[in-house]
Amino acid sequence: MDVHVIDHPLAQARLTAMRDARTDSASFRAALHELTTMLVYEAARSFPVERYPVQTPVTGTQGTRLANPPLLVPVLRAGLGMADAALGLLPESSMGFVGLARDEATFEPRAYMESLPPDLAGLPVLVLDPMLATGGSLEHCCRLLADRGCTDITVLCVLAAPAGIDRLDRSGLPLRLVTTAIDEGLNDRRFIVPGLGDAGDRQFGGM
Ligand code: U5P
């Protein structure tokens, strides 16, 4: 699996703000929004483009646009904070939704919501989830997409743990990963270490 880590200073500064336990929810959401813009920008570097004629105030020239804007799929609840920034850069994209809760005893995901187009053949997909921990949630989500015919999945996350990367790698699914950091590992509650805590709670408060 292709893994791309964005080591840009502006991305790393947003990540640090998100890691800091003193950062309040509003500042956490703002940093996630800005960081998502950078993740999407990097992920889109390899997207195919098409040329089309455009008239400037001076003359005619050739313009550029995405040939096939991707479907955006935020994984609820934590991925919700990435949705608006991604749609801002990709205004022609459609958005689907997958809702997953992690069972805190088995650490396996439980799907509670799925709103996706039935046929994803030929459509690239950008999956938005800030945390790749055990990888159970993202494997589940990407399998839903592959089952609908998707063959081109890019996962955007803020933090990835080696165990999650291994799991996605072994899944055999057609995906690549764009992230801001690969952290040391997981603790006994399967939280990423050093991590940033619970990305849903940090954005929206504890449930
Ligand atoms: N999660 C966190 N912080 C962590 C680890 C996991 O918020 O340190 C949440 C995220 O909401 C993410 C899900 O969507 O758990 C991924 O866990 P997993 O299925 O990769 O273990």
mmCIF file of C-alpha atoms in Angstrom, residues 18-21 28 78 102 130-131 133 159 183 187 189-202:
data_model
loop_
_atom_site.group_PDB
_atom_site.id
_atom_site.type_symbol
_atom_site.label_atom_id
_atom_site.label_comp_id
_atom_site.label_asym_id
_atom_site.label_seq_id
_atom_site.Cartn_x
_atom_site.Cartn_y
_atom_site.Cartn_z
ATOM 1 C CA MET A 18 -4.528 19.002 17.813
ATOM 2 C CA ARG A 19 -2.242 16.860 19.997
ATOM 3 C CA ASP A 20 -2.056 19.501 22.757
ATOM 4 C CA ALA A 21 -4.516 18.519 25.531
ATOM 5 C CA PHE A 28 -9.287 21.678 17.586
ATOM 6 C CA ALA A 78 -14.931 11.906 13.838
ATOM 7 C CA ARG A 102 -16.108 1.040 17.833
ATOM 8 C CA PRO A 130 -8.861 11.469 11.386
ATOM 9 C CA MET A 131 -7.597 8.327 13.160
ATOM 10 C CA ALA A 133 -5.831 3.000 15.058
ATOM 11 C CA LEU A 159 -2.728 10.098 12.539
ATOM 12 C CA ASP A 183 2.725 7.368 15.632
ATOM 13 C CA ASN A 187 -2.224 1.586 24.282
ATOM 14 C CA ARG A 189 -7.535 0.798 25.145
ATOM 15 C CA ARG A 190 -6.403 0.874 21.487
ATOM 16 C CA PHE A 191 -5.833 4.613 21.550
ATOM 17 C CA ILE A 192 -2.997 5.957 19.409
ATOM 18 C CA VAL A 193 0.154 6.879 21.411
ATOM 19 C CA PRO A 194 1.169 9.689 21.699
ATOM 20 C CA GLY A 195 -1.930 10.473 19.602
ATOM 21 C CA LEU A 196 -4.426 13.210 20.350
ATOM 22 C CA GLY A 197 -7.110 11.390 22.341
ATOM 23 C CA ASP A 198 -10.608 10.660 21.040
ATOM 24 C CA ALA A 199 -11.014 12.678 17.846
ATOM 25 C CA GLY A 200 -14.824 12.689 18.150
ATOM 26 C CA ASP A 201 -14.822 13.863 21.768
ATOM 27 C CA ARG A 202 -12.144 16.487 21.087
#
